[in-house]
Short mmCIF file of C-alpha atoms in Angstrom, two decimals:
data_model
loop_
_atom_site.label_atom_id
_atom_site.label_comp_id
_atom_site.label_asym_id
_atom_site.label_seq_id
_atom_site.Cartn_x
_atom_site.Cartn_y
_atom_site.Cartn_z
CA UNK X 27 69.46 34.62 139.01
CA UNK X 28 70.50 37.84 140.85
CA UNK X 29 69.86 41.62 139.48
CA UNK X 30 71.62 44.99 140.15
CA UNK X 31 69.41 47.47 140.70
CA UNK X 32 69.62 51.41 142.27
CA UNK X 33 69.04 51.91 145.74
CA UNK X 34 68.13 55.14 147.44
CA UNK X 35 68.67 55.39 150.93
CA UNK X 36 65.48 57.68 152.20
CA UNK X 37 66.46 58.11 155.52
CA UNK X 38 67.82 56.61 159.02
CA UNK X 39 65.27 55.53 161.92
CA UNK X 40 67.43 54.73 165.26
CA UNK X 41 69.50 51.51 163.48
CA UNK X 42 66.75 51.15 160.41
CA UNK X 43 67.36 53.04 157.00
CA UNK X 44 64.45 52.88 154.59
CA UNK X 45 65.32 52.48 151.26
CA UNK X 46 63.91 52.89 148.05
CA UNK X 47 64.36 50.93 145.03
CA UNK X 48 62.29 50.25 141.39
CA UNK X 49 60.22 48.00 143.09
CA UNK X 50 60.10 49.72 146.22
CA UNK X 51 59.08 53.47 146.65
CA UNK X 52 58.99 56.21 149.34
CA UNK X 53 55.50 55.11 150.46
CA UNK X 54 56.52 51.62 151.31
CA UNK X 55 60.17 51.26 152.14
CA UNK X 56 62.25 49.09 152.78
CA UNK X 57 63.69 48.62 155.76
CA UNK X 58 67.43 47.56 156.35
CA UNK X 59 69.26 47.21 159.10
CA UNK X 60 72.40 50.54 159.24
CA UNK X 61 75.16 47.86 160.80
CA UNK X 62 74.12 46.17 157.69
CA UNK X 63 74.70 48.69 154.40
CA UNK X 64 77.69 50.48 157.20
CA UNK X 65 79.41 46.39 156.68
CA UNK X 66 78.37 45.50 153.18
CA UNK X 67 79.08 49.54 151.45
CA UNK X 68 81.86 50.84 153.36
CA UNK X 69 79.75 53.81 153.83
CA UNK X 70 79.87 55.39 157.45
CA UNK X 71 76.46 55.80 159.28
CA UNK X 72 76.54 59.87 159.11
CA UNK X 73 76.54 59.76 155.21
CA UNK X 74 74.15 56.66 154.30
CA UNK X 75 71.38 59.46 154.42
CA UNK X 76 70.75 60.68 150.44
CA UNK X 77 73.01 57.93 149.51
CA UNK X 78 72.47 56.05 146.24
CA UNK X 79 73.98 52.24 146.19
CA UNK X 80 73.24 49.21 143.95
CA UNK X 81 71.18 46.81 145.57
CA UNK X 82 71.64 42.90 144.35
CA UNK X 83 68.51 41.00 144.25
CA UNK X 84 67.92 37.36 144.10
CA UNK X 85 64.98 35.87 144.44
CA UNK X 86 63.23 38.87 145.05
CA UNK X 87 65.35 39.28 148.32
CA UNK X 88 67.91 42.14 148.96
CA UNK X 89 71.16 39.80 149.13
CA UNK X 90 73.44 42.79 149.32
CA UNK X 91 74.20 46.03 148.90
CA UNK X 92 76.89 47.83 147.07
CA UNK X 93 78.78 51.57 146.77
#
């Protein structure tokens, strides 16, 4: 069964962004691939920095990520 949660993207490392969620904070991020949340948000690469998104979660995985 899959979840919505908030997402905070932290910041972007070459084509990494770390993000943040509930079960993820700043000290351990996690790290996503830009091409990635760029495809799946709609969101171009020069303002994913700060951004909030919802993050689905299945199985404990990040499936996708939303606007």
């Amino acid at each position: 069964m899959s979840e919505r949660i908030e997402a905070y993207v932290l910041l972007l490392i070459g084509d990494q962004a770390e993000i943040t969620t509930a079960h993820r904070d700043s000290s351990d991020p996690e790290r996503v691939p830009v091409e990635r949340l760029v495809r799946e948000t709609g969101i171009p690469r020069e303002r994913l920095a700060g951004a909030t998104l919802t993050a689905v979660v299945d199985g404990g995985e990040l499936v996708r990520f939303e606007a």
